[in-house]
């Protein structure tokens, strides 16, 4: 009979195992979304230092799943973003260990990301009781930036905002893992709609998409498809290379607009079940 899996806090003695698991997972991610998750040249040197910091610091909650022989089969780190916890660096070489890891996450509310093409990862996350809450539709920043322009440099604390009455700032945004600072800043002023988010964002040090990116957390107004096209054009005008649009799981209209704009559903955001 197989030995039971055990979930426990990660220690500095587990860092080498975490490095191996997450490096293998990064290679899989690059296969699913080669531009978004393109590994940076120094990723294999930088990430072990970051993992070591997370495991030994107060605040982050690092966990591992070990088998009966003591081998680490899965890992993940819960990070407090203030309004929610984000479970990052989730990697597993065993489906059962991956399910056990996610079931053990006690922090609430909590989100985690799974590549949209990761069928096994989605199955593990579902089995652990998590539910898909939103998706990131990602693609190149394209468009004629002579059209509707961004409202000044953004995000901005100067009171800039979408001026179209049909594009009032959203009262809420879909769940995402980009942090509370991207809660609803005006990103564009297209005719009949508006988008909110931030541009000029650098990728995490372990990834290299080829430049900065724009993240759109909400699209509102009477012409959301036009607002989305304007957001892509504005991103291109700023020199961003990619745009990621957060689309709620139930927002079929925005998903269709994202697909029509050339974006691809690349990342799914999953929400932990109630504690």
C-alpha angles and dihedrals in degrees: 000000000000117000114251120259117246126206115207140155113282119246133196087264088066096055095096090053092047090050092053095047096046094044090054089048092050089057090053091048091053089055092053098045108012096183101039094045100032104148116243116240093252098037096116090053098041102044097061088057091051093048091049089052093050094048094050100039130092113245105034114088110217119188136182133192115220130191128223092278091054095252116146108241102170140013142184140167125217112213123193111231093178098250096041143002119250118206105213137173090037109171134156138175092195127052094218092051091050091053091047091051094053093043089055095058104113099175117106139238092023136172133187134184127233125182108254089231093051099102094172092047092051091049091051092048092049091048089053090058099255121138130213108251105172144341138228112233106201135189145131120304102250140159145083106296089197085080125071106346133212115267097255121295109333147246086040136178092199097093096259113160145160107282100199110104088220091060105062112165111272118257090217139011131213117270112278141161100227094100137258093284088075094059100121119326116156111258102173147007106214122164109273099005149031141218130212131206138077139285137203092048118160119227120246110277094256093059133062116190090169099264144346125327139214121227119202112196099177140016119195142166139066094301107039093161089057091046090053093050089050091051090054091048091049091050091051090049090054091051098251114151100206139028124208117196120196110222123187115237091244097044100100093161094058091043089056091048091050091051091048089052090057098259123138127215098245108155132035122206115215127198124216118241118255112284 
